[in-house]
Short mmCIF file of C-alpha atoms and ligand atoms in Angstrom, two decimals:
data_model
loop_
_atom_site.label_atom_id
_atom_site.label_comp_id
_atom_site.label_asym_id
_atom_site.label_seq_id
_atom_site.Cartn_x
_atom_site.Cartn_y
_atom_site.Cartn_z
CA UNK A 212 0.00 0.00 0.00
CA UNK A 213 1.59 3.30 -0.97
CA UNK A 214 -1.50 5.05 0.37
CA UNK A 215 -4.79 3.81 1.79
CA UNK A 216 -7.78 5.96 2.70
CA UNK A 217 -10.17 4.94 5.47
CA UNK A 218 -13.57 6.60 5.14
CA UNK A 219 -16.82 6.55 7.09
CA UNK A 220 -19.59 5.18 4.88
CA UNK A 221 -22.54 6.52 6.90
CA UNK A 222 -23.02 9.45 9.33
CA UNK A 223 -19.78 9.05 11.30
CA UNK A 224 -18.90 6.83 14.28
CA UNK A 225 -18.67 3.73 12.09
CA UNK A 226 -15.51 2.58 13.88
CA UNK A 227 -12.91 4.37 11.73
CA UNK A 228 -10.58 4.81 14.70
CA UNK A 229 -10.36 1.08 15.39
CA UNK A 230 -9.88 0.32 11.68
CA UNK A 231 -7.17 2.99 11.33
CA UNK A 232 -5.45 1.58 14.42
CA UNK A 233 -5.51 -1.90 12.86
CA UNK A 234 -4.12 -0.70 9.51
CA UNK A 235 -1.56 1.56 11.20
CA UNK A 236 0.41 -1.52 12.24
CA UNK A 237 1.45 -1.79 8.57
CA UNK A 238 1.84 1.95 7.91
CA UNK A 239 4.72 4.41 8.27
CA UNK A 240 2.62 7.56 8.40
CA UNK A 241 -1.00 8.11 9.51
CA UNK A 242 -2.59 11.41 8.50
CA UNK A 243 -5.92 13.08 9.30
CA UNK A 244 -7.12 15.22 6.40
CA UNK A 245 -10.49 16.76 7.32
CA UNK A 246 -12.50 18.07 10.24
CA UNK A 247 -11.21 18.83 13.69
CA UNK A 248 -12.11 17.90 17.23
CA UNK A 249 -15.72 17.27 16.21
CA UNK A 250 -14.37 13.75 15.57
CA UNK A 251 -14.19 11.17 18.33
CA UNK A 252 -12.26 8.04 17.45
CA UNK A 253 -12.19 5.28 20.03
CA UNK A 254 -9.35 2.82 20.06
CA UNK A 255 -9.08 0.02 22.60
CA UNK A 256 -5.58 -1.26 23.36
CA UNK A 257 -5.62 -3.91 26.08
CA UNK A 258 -7.09 -2.32 29.19
CA UNK A 259 -6.78 1.20 27.81
CA UNK A 260 -9.55 3.02 25.97
CA UNK A 261 -8.29 6.00 23.94
CA UNK A 262 -10.76 8.64 22.78
CA UNK A 263 -8.95 10.61 20.11
CA UNK A 264 -10.37 13.80 18.65
CA UNK A 265 -7.51 15.38 16.72
CA UNK A 266 -4.51 13.10 17.08
CA UNK A 267 -4.53 10.29 14.48
CA UNK A 268 -4.99 6.73 15.72
CA UNK A 269 -1.52 5.86 14.41
CA UNK A 270 -0.02 7.53 17.48
CA UNK A 271 -0.65 4.28 19.36
CA UNK A 272 1.99 2.52 17.23
CA UNK A 273 5.53 3.59 18.20
CA UNK A 274 6.93 3.31 14.66
CA UNK A 275 4.31 5.59 13.06
CA UNK A 276 4.61 9.33 12.33
CA UNK A 277 1.28 11.17 12.60
CA UNK A 278 0.20 14.18 10.57
CA UNK A 279 -2.56 16.76 10.94
CA UNK A 280 -3.16 17.78 7.33
CA UNK A 281 -3.84 21.16 5.76
CA UNK A 282 -7.53 20.29 5.30
CA UNK A 283 -8.12 20.23 9.05
CA UNK A 284 -9.29 22.91 11.45
CA UNK A 285 -7.35 22.69 14.69
CA UNK A 286 -8.19 24.11 18.08
CA UNK A 287 -4.68 24.52 19.55
CA UNK A 288 -5.81 24.61 23.18
CA UNK A 289 -7.90 21.45 22.81
CA UNK A 290 -5.09 19.79 20.89
CA UNK A 291 -2.62 20.44 23.72
CA UNK A 292 -5.12 19.04 26.24
CA UNK A 293 -5.50 15.90 24.16
CA UNK A 294 -1.74 15.54 23.73
CA UNK A 295 -1.31 15.83 27.51
CA UNK A 296 -4.04 13.26 28.12
CA UNK A 297 -2.56 10.63 25.85
CA UNK A 298 0.95 11.35 27.12
CA UNK A 299 -0.36 10.62 30.62
CA UNK A 300 -1.54 7.27 29.22
CA UNK A 301 2.04 6.44 28.21
CA UNK A 302 2.10 7.55 24.56
CA UNK A 303 5.03 9.44 22.99
CA UNK A 304 3.71 12.62 21.35
CA UNK A 305 7.01 14.30 20.49
CA UNK A 306 7.63 16.47 17.40
CA UNK A 307 9.66 13.60 15.91
CA UNK A 308 6.46 11.66 15.42
CA UNK A 309 3.66 14.20 15.37
CA UNK A 310 3.50 17.06 12.87
CA UNK A 311 0.93 19.72 12.14
CA UNK A 312 0.48 21.32 8.73
CA UNK A 313 1.43 24.98 8.64
CA UNK A 314 -1.55 25.32 6.26
CA UNK A 315 -4.15 23.89 8.66
CA UNK A 316 -6.62 26.49 9.89
CA UNK A 317 -7.02 27.35 13.55
CA UNK A 318 -10.22 27.26 15.54
CA UNK A 319 -10.42 30.15 17.98
CA UNK A 320 -12.88 30.81 20.85
CA UNK A 321 -14.61 33.19 18.42
CA UNK A 322 -15.49 30.22 16.18
CA UNK A 323 -16.75 28.20 19.14
CA UNK A 324 -18.93 31.09 20.33
CA UNK A 325 -20.26 31.73 16.81
CA UNK A 326 -21.14 28.04 16.40
CA UNK A 327 -23.25 28.24 19.52
CA UNK A 328 -24.99 31.49 18.53
CA UNK A 329 -25.71 30.14 15.06
CA UNK A 330 -27.24 26.94 16.42
CA UNK A 331 -29.42 28.91 18.85
CA UNK A 332 -30.63 31.17 16.05
CA UNK A 333 -31.72 28.13 14.02
CA UNK A 334 -34.05 27.00 16.82
CA UNK A 335 -35.74 23.73 15.90
CA UNK A 336 -33.90 23.76 12.55
CA UNK A 337 -30.54 23.51 14.38
CA UNK A 338 -27.99 21.19 12.78
CA UNK A 339 -27.04 19.68 16.13
CA UNK A 340 -23.36 20.47 15.65
CA UNK A 341 -20.73 19.36 18.12
CA UNK A 342 -20.31 23.07 19.09
CA UNK A 343 -16.58 22.85 18.46
CA UNK A 344 -16.52 25.87 16.12
CA UNK A 345 -16.03 23.74 13.01
CA UNK A 346 -18.48 25.52 10.68
CA UNK A 347 -17.36 29.08 11.55
CA UNK A 348 -13.67 28.10 11.18
CA UNK A 349 -14.27 26.68 7.67
CA UNK A 350 -16.35 29.77 6.86
CA UNK A 351 -13.36 31.97 7.71
CA UNK A 352 -11.14 29.67 5.65
CA UNK A 353 -13.29 29.87 2.53
CA UNK A 354 -13.96 33.56 3.24
CA UNK A 355 -10.15 33.98 3.07
CA UNK A 356 -9.81 35.50 6.49
CA UNK A 357 -8.82 32.51 8.60
CA UNK A 358 -5.67 32.12 10.68
CA UNK A 359 -3.39 29.23 9.78
CA UNK A 360 -1.16 27.15 12.04
CA UNK A 361 1.98 28.47 10.34
CA UNK A 362 1.17 31.95 11.63
CA UNK A 363 1.88 30.69 15.15
CA UNK A 364 5.56 30.68 14.20
CA UNK A 365 5.56 34.49 13.96
CA UNK A 366 4.11 35.46 17.30
CA UNK A 367 3.66 39.18 16.80
CA UNK A 368 1.70 38.81 13.56
CA UNK A 369 -0.22 35.94 15.09
CA UNK A 370 -1.21 37.95 18.15
CA UNK A 371 -2.39 40.84 16.00
CA UNK A 372 -4.40 38.63 13.63
CA UNK A 373 -6.04 36.84 16.53
CA UNK A 374 -6.82 40.02 18.44
CA UNK A 375 -8.48 41.47 15.35
CA UNK A 376 -10.46 38.31 14.69
CA UNK A 377 -11.85 38.30 18.23
CA UNK A 378 -12.77 41.98 18.07
CA UNK A 379 -14.62 41.45 14.79
CA UNK A 380 -16.40 38.36 16.08
CA UNK A 381 -17.51 40.33 19.15
CA UNK A 382 -19.53 42.63 16.93
CA UNK A 383 -21.45 39.67 15.51
CA UNK A 384 -21.73 37.98 18.90
CA UNK A 385 -23.14 41.14 20.53
CA UNK A 386 -25.62 41.57 17.67
CA UNK A 387 -26.83 37.99 17.97
CA UNK A 388 -27.13 37.96 21.75
CA UNK A 389 -24.04 35.85 22.36
CA UNK A 390 -21.40 36.29 25.06
CA UNK A 391 -18.52 38.47 23.85
CA UNK A 392 -14.88 37.53 24.42
CA UNK A 393 -11.96 39.39 25.95
CA UNK A 394 -9.49 39.65 23.05
CA UNK A 395 -6.55 40.10 25.43
CA UNK A 396 -7.21 36.93 27.43
CA UNK A 397 -7.79 34.90 24.28
CA UNK A 398 -4.60 36.21 22.71
CA UNK A 399 -2.52 35.41 25.80
CA UNK A 400 -3.95 31.87 25.97
CA UNK A 401 -3.24 31.30 22.30
CA UNK A 402 0.28 32.73 22.51
CA UNK A 403 0.97 30.23 25.24
CA UNK A 404 -0.44 27.41 23.08
CA UNK A 405 1.57 28.66 20.10
CA UNK A 406 4.83 28.52 22.01
CA UNK A 407 4.14 24.89 22.91
CA UNK A 408 3.05 23.88 19.41
CA UNK A 409 5.76 25.65 17.39
CA UNK A 410 8.10 22.62 17.23
CA UNK A 411 5.31 20.55 15.65
CA UNK A 412 4.43 22.88 12.78
CA UNK A 413 5.87 21.91 9.40
CA UNK A 414 5.11 21.80 5.70
CA UNK A 415 3.35 18.45 5.78
CA UNK A 416 2.65 18.57 2.02
CA UNK A 417 6.35 18.41 1.30
CA UNK A 418 6.87 15.82 4.04
CA UNK A 419 4.10 13.51 2.77
CA UNK A 420 5.22 13.72 -0.85
CA UNK A 421 8.82 12.99 0.10
CA UNK A 422 7.67 10.01 2.13
CA UNK A 423 5.50 8.68 -0.70
CA UNK A 424 8.33 9.10 -3.21
CA UNK A 425 10.55 7.05 -0.88
CA UNK A 426 7.94 4.29 -0.85
CA UNK A 427 6.58 4.94 2.64
CA UNK A 428 3.12 3.59 3.38
CA UNK A 429 0.67 6.37 4.22
CA UNK A 430 -2.71 5.80 5.83
CA UNK A 431 -5.24 8.62 5.48
CA UNK A 432 -7.61 8.47 8.45
CA UNK A 433 -10.99 9.90 7.58
CA UNK A 434 -13.20 11.60 10.10
CA UNK A 435 -16.99 12.11 10.04
CA UNK A 436 -18.72 10.19 7.23
CA UNK A 437 -19.86 10.36 3.62
CA UNK A 438 -23.39 11.52 4.50
CA UNK A 439 -21.91 14.39 6.54
CA UNK A 440 -19.84 15.64 3.58
CA UNK A 441 -20.46 19.27 2.64
CA UNK A 442 -21.07 18.30 -1.02
CA UNK A 443 -22.31 14.74 -0.87
CA UNK A 444 -24.12 14.62 2.47
CA UNK A 445 -27.65 15.53 3.55
CA UNK A 446 -27.10 19.27 3.10
CA UNK A 447 -27.55 21.37 5.24
CA UNK A 448 -27.40 18.71 7.99
CA UNK A 449 -23.73 18.10 7.32
CA UNK A 450 -20.33 19.18 8.59
CA UNK A 451 -18.35 21.88 6.79
CA UNK A 452 -15.53 19.75 5.36
CA UNK A 453 -14.96 17.00 2.79
CA UNK A 454 -14.57 13.70 4.62
CA UNK A 455 -14.85 11.75 1.34
CA UNK A 456 -12.00 10.37 -0.81
CA UNK A 457 -11.43 13.59 -2.75
CA UNK A 458 -11.01 15.40 0.55
CA UNK A 459 -7.99 13.26 1.34
CA UNK A 460 -6.21 14.60 -1.74
CA UNK A 461 -6.93 18.27 -1.10
CA UNK A 462 -6.66 17.87 2.66
CA UNK A 463 -3.14 16.45 2.46
CA UNK A 464 -1.76 17.83 -0.80
CA UNK A 465 -1.08 14.45 -2.41
CA UNK A 466 -2.07 13.15 -5.81
CA UNK A 467 -4.45 10.26 -6.55
CA UNK A 468 -1.78 8.12 -8.23
CA UNK A 469 -0.51 7.01 -4.80
CA UNK A 470 -3.86 5.68 -3.63
CA UNK A 471 -4.31 1.96 -4.08
CA UNK A 472 -6.97 1.25 -1.49
CA UNK A 473 -10.07 3.13 -0.38
CA UNK A 474 -11.57 1.25 2.53
CA UNK A 475 -15.09 2.16 3.57
CA UNK A 476 -16.02 1.61 7.19
CA UNK A 477 -19.67 0.77 7.72
CA UNK A 478 -21.49 -0.10 10.89
CA UNK A 479 -23.86 -3.05 10.50
CA UNK A 480 -26.75 -0.84 11.62
CA UNK A 481 -27.29 2.91 11.25
CA UNK A 482 -26.51 5.63 13.74
CA UNK A 483 -26.60 9.39 13.52
CA UNK A 484 -25.97 12.20 16.04
CA UNK A 485 -27.46 15.58 15.39
CA UNK A 486 -30.39 16.46 13.14
CA UNK A 487 -31.19 15.44 9.59
CA UNK A 488 -32.95 12.69 7.69
CA UNK A 489 -32.50 9.06 8.70
CA UNK A 490 -35.04 6.88 6.88
CA UNK A 491 -34.35 3.71 8.89
CA UNK A 492 -34.42 5.32 12.35
CA UNK A 493 -36.07 3.14 15.00
CA UNK A 494 -37.75 4.67 17.97
CA UNK A 495 -38.73 2.54 20.95
CA UNK A 496 -37.47 -0.84 22.02
CA UNK A 497 -35.53 -1.90 18.91
CA UNK A 498 -33.69 1.42 18.71
CA UNK A 499 -32.87 1.23 22.40
CA UNK A 500 -31.51 -2.29 21.99
CA UNK A 501 -29.19 -1.17 19.19
CA UNK A 502 -28.06 1.84 21.22
CA UNK A 503 -27.31 -0.06 24.42
CA UNK A 504 -27.73 1.39 27.87
CA UNK A 505 -24.46 3.25 28.06
CA UNK A 506 -23.02 0.60 30.38
CA UNK A 507 -20.45 -0.50 27.78
CA UNK A 508 -17.98 2.04 26.41
CA UNK A 509 -18.99 1.04 22.87
CA UNK A 510 -22.71 1.75 23.38
CA UNK A 511 -24.10 4.41 21.08
CA UNK A 512 -23.43 7.63 22.96
CA UNK A 513 -21.29 10.31 21.30
CA UNK A 514 -17.55 10.13 21.94
CA UNK A 515 -17.27 13.91 21.63
CA UNK A 516 -20.52 15.17 23.11
CA UNK A 517 -21.97 12.22 25.05
CA UNK A 518 -25.29 12.63 23.19
CA UNK A 519 -27.32 9.44 22.64
CA UNK A 520 -27.00 8.46 18.98
CA UNK A 521 -30.13 7.89 16.91
CA UNK A 522 -30.18 4.22 15.88
CA UNK A 523 -31.87 2.22 13.15
CA UNK A 524 -31.60 -0.67 10.71
CA UNK A 525 -28.78 -0.83 8.20
CA UNK A 526 -29.41 1.36 5.18
CA UNK A 527 -27.82 -0.04 2.04
CA UNK A 528 -29.02 2.95 0.00
CA UNK A 529 -26.49 4.92 2.02
CA UNK A 530 -23.70 2.34 1.72
CA UNK A 531 -24.23 1.97 -2.03
CA UNK A 532 -24.02 5.74 -2.42
CA UNK A 533 -20.88 5.95 -0.25
CA UNK A 534 -19.25 3.20 -2.31
CA UNK A 535 -19.93 5.24 -5.45
CA UNK A 536 -18.88 8.64 -4.10
CA UNK A 537 -15.61 7.33 -2.68
CA UNK A 538 -14.84 4.49 -5.05
CA UNK A 539 -14.47 1.98 -2.22
CA UNK A 540 -12.20 -0.93 -3.01
CA UNK A 541 -13.67 -2.79 -0.04
CA UNK A 542 -15.70 -2.40 3.11
CA UNK A 543 -14.96 -3.11 6.76
CA UNK A 544 -18.23 -3.85 8.57
CA UNK A 545 -18.18 -3.20 12.33
CA UNK A 546 -20.20 -4.17 15.41
CA UNK A 547 -21.68 -7.47 14.18
CA UNK A 548 -21.64 -8.65 17.83
CA UNK A 549 -24.33 -6.07 18.66
CA UNK A 550 -26.82 -7.79 16.33
CA UNK A 551 -26.70 -11.08 18.31
CA UNK A 552 -30.08 -11.84 19.84
CA UNK A 553 -32.34 -10.11 17.30
CA UNK A 554 -34.84 -12.63 15.94
CA UNK A 555 -34.86 -10.99 12.57
CA UNK A 556 -32.85 -8.22 10.95
CA UNK A 557 -34.05 -5.70 8.43
CA UNK A 558 -31.98 -3.99 5.76
CA UNK A 559 -33.23 -1.02 3.74
CA UNK A 560 -32.56 -1.74 0.07
CA UNK A 561 -34.30 1.26 -1.54
CA UNK A 562 -36.41 4.32 -0.73
CA UNK A 563 -39.94 4.99 -1.89
CA UNK A 564 -40.69 8.65 -2.49
CA UNK A 565 -44.05 9.70 -3.94
CA UNK A 566 -44.48 6.25 -5.45
CA UNK A 567 -41.05 6.23 -7.09
CA UNK A 568 -38.24 3.83 -6.13
CA UNK A 569 -34.73 5.15 -5.41
CA UNK A 570 -31.59 3.02 -5.06
CA UNK A 571 -29.48 6.09 -4.25
CA UNK A 572 -30.45 8.93 -1.91
CA UNK A 573 -32.15 11.85 -3.69
CA UNK A 574 -30.32 15.15 -3.63
CA UNK A 575 -32.90 17.33 -1.94
CA UNK A 576 -33.83 17.42 1.68
CA UNK A 577 -37.52 17.75 0.84
CA UNK A 578 -37.43 14.40 -1.00
CA UNK A 579 -35.28 12.73 1.64
CA UNK A 580 -37.70 13.76 4.36
CA UNK A 581 -40.50 11.94 2.53
CA UNK A 582 -38.40 8.82 1.89
CA UNK A 583 -39.82 5.56 3.17
CA UNK A 584 -37.42 2.67 3.50
CA UNK A 585 -38.14 -0.52 1.55
CA UNK A 586 -36.85 -3.43 3.63
CA UNK A 587 -35.81 -6.99 3.21
CA UNK A 588 -35.83 -9.23 6.28
CA UNK A 589 -33.12 -11.70 7.15
CA UNK A 590 -33.01 -14.25 9.97
CA UNK A 591 -31.04 -13.17 13.05
CA UNK A 592 -28.78 -15.29 15.26
CA UNK A 593 -28.69 -15.80 19.00
CA UNK A 594 -25.08 -16.90 19.54
CA UNK A 595 -22.47 -14.65 21.15
CA UNK A 596 -19.99 -14.15 18.30
CA UNK A 597 -17.62 -11.77 20.08
CA UNK A 598 -14.82 -14.35 20.46
CA UNK A 599 -15.11 -15.94 17.01
CA UNK A 600 -11.84 -15.69 15.06
CA UNK A 601 -12.63 -17.54 11.83
CA UNK A 602 -15.53 -16.78 9.51
CA UNK A 603 -16.34 -20.49 9.26
CA UNK A 604 -17.12 -20.52 12.98
CA UNK A 605 -19.74 -17.81 12.62
CA UNK A 606 -23.42 -18.77 12.60
CA UNK A 607 -24.74 -19.28 9.07
CA UNK A 608 -27.12 -16.34 9.55
CA UNK A 609 -24.22 -13.96 10.34
CA UNK A 610 -22.35 -15.00 7.21
CA UNK A 611 -25.52 -14.64 5.15
CA UNK A 612 -26.12 -11.15 6.55
CA UNK A 613 -22.59 -10.00 5.65
CA UNK A 614 -22.75 -11.57 2.19
CA UNK A 615 -26.11 -9.95 1.51
CA UNK A 616 -24.78 -6.51 2.42
CA UNK A 617 -21.78 -6.94 0.11
CA UNK A 618 -24.05 -8.07 -2.71
CA UNK A 619 -26.51 -5.21 -2.22
CA UNK A 620 -23.85 -2.52 -2.33
CA UNK A 621 -21.74 -4.32 -4.91
CA UNK A 622 -18.61 -3.93 -2.82
CA UNK A 623 -16.59 -6.75 -1.27
CA UNK A 624 -16.57 -6.88 2.52
CA UNK A 625 -12.98 -7.77 3.40
CA UNK A 626 -13.19 -7.70 7.18
CA UNK A 627 -15.81 -7.56 9.94
CA UNK A 628 -15.44 -6.84 13.63
CA UNK A 629 -17.18 -8.49 16.54
CA UNK A 630 -15.97 -6.30 19.40
CA UNK A 631 -13.90 -3.16 19.94
CA UNK A 632 -10.63 -4.87 20.86
CA UNK A 633 -7.73 -5.21 18.45
CA UNK A 634 -8.12 -8.95 17.93
CA UNK A 635 -11.92 -8.94 17.64
CA UNK A 636 -11.93 -8.92 13.85
CA UNK A 637 -12.50 -11.58 11.23
CA UNK A 638 -11.25 -11.70 7.64
CA UNK A 639 -13.93 -12.42 5.11
P1 GDP B 12 -15.31 6.47 14.72
O1 GDP B 12 -15.67 7.88 15.00
O2 GDP B 12 -15.71 6.04 13.34
O3 GDP B 12 -13.87 6.16 15.00
O4 GDP B 12 -16.18 5.59 15.72
P2 GDP B 12 -16.40 5.87 17.31
O5 GDP B 12 -15.16 5.53 18.02
O6 GDP B 12 -16.99 7.21 17.51
O7 GDP B 12 -17.57 4.85 17.59
C1 GDP B 12 -17.43 3.49 17.38
C2 GDP B 12 -17.62 2.76 18.72
O8 GDP B 12 -17.79 1.39 18.46
C3 GDP B 12 -16.40 2.85 19.61
O9 GDP B 12 -16.85 2.89 20.96
C4 GDP B 12 -15.64 1.56 19.35
O10 GDP B 12 -14.86 1.12 20.44
C5 GDP B 12 -16.78 0.62 19.11
N1 GDP B 12 -16.51 -0.49 18.20
C6 GDP B 12 -15.81 -0.52 17.05
N2 GDP B 12 -15.92 -1.73 16.46
C7 GDP B 12 -16.72 -2.48 17.28
C8 GDP B 12 -17.24 -3.80 17.20
O11 GDP B 12 -17.00 -4.57 16.27
N3 GDP B 12 -18.05 -4.21 18.23
C9 GDP B 12 -18.35 -3.40 19.29
N4 GDP B 12 -19.15 -3.86 20.24
N5 GDP B 12 -17.87 -2.13 19.37
C10 GDP B 12 -17.09 -1.69 18.38
P1 IMO B 13 -16.36 10.92 13.79
O1 IMO B 13 -15.05 11.21 13.13
C1 IMO B 13 -20.64 11.67 14.10
C2 IMO B 13 -22.05 15.67 13.03
C3 IMO B 13 -22.65 16.47 14.16
C4 IMO B 13 -23.66 17.29 13.38
C5 IMO B 13 -22.95 17.59 12.07
C6 IMO B 13 -22.27 18.95 12.04
O2 IMO B 13 -16.25 10.59 15.23
O3 IMO B 13 -17.15 9.93 13.00
P2 IMO B 13 -20.08 19.91 13.21
O4 IMO B 13 -19.72 20.03 14.65
O5 IMO B 13 -19.12 19.08 12.42
O6 IMO B 13 -20.35 21.22 12.56
O7 IMO B 13 -21.49 19.12 13.21
O8 IMO B 13 -21.96 16.57 11.93
N1 IMO B 13 -20.69 15.15 13.28
C7 IMO B 13 -20.41 13.88 13.60
N2 IMO B 13 -21.24 12.84 13.82
N3 IMO B 13 -19.31 11.49 14.12
C8 IMO B 13 -18.46 12.50 13.86
O9 IMO B 13 -17.13 12.34 13.76
C9 IMO B 13 -19.01 13.78 13.61
N4 IMO B 13 -18.47 15.00 13.34
C10 IMO B 13 -19.51 15.83 13.12
O10 IMO B 13 -23.25 15.64 15.10
O11 IMO B 13 -24.78 16.48 13.07
MG1 MG B 14 -16.72 8.99 16.41
#
């Protein structure tokens, strides 16, 4: 593998962190290319449970160098907190193995405050963002007035740019009834963060291309999911970045000729946090069973915000679409263990909208909101499969379920997982 991309095939939280951690064992470099600390990637290593928001999952492998790409938006204060947390868990996060693109944009407290004000103003139309300032930071980026990580290397210019940004944001915040910020305090906090992060800031575009030319193996760790993509997702109930395959190219500054594998990560049922259409959502007992009670760390409660995730049957319309948008070479299907004990399992194979059948999601929200899922029903299984290591030892119904999903989205399923731990996966 010169370069592999790992991408969420649904609405995020598919298990990308655990898949990236698995693939990182064979990689030299692991790079995040989109989003920021709206992501929450859980990786279980023995007794330790890591919840990573900005730092790539590759950090848990000593031989790997990790990169935060130019396509990301980085909150420097939250990044330092996360670095300290994982250091305290015994992980080396030195500048020799962790680098931040000088072209990545910074999230400031102004962006966080504006996110909150904007959500409040939307009332019951709110997107349900993670309130991490992601949208406002990308708005400043595309509006060509953002502050980039490289500016932290020139402290005087950085302080001035930040001070001005906060003052300008205060005007909007005051107008919209938000809490204004003290530009001096913010600037001092960020100067402190800048002095700590300076050794990590590099031209990661040059670094990645040099590595690829040398034959290094690069893993691009996606965040969010295809249906949250600014172009391809359920607009406007999306994030503000490009988590899909194209985003990996622009978000890292590498060309497509290096990519030989695009692995989609799909959960074997659907989950979504935040607002927006979800045609297979289940309310009541079945949804609660899929979600879990919160007792297990893998139950469906947000890694970043703790919000209960909306749960429902697997939606192959979504997977089929994600396979097309990203050009998946294969799929990794997670959480099969959670389906044990359901008498029967439903899979949405198409949508019905105003009497018409759709095998791919329609482009408009108005149509999506009227979509009714057309299901097929498969037999469930009662066995605990969480310790199965070989696909031949799985119940027939589990194998049939996996094969059916692959057939319906016309993409091979290469691996499935039956628990969050490193060895709880099965090659297919
Ligand atoms: P990501 O954002 O795509 O990395 O996914 P999250 O980490 O937000 O959510 C996935 C959750 O499922 C995490 O708590 C993982 O530990 C857990 N997980 C991943 N694969 C499996 C699996 O096969 N079985 C179970 N039970 N949990 C899993
Ligand atoms: P990982 O990488 C699930 C969702 C939010 C909201 C929408 C916009 O862990 O899969 P934002 O804060 O980005 O402006 O919110 O996107 N969202 C995620 N949902 N997993 C994520 O990341 C998400 N990142 C953003 O819930 O609906
Ligand atoms: Mg997550």
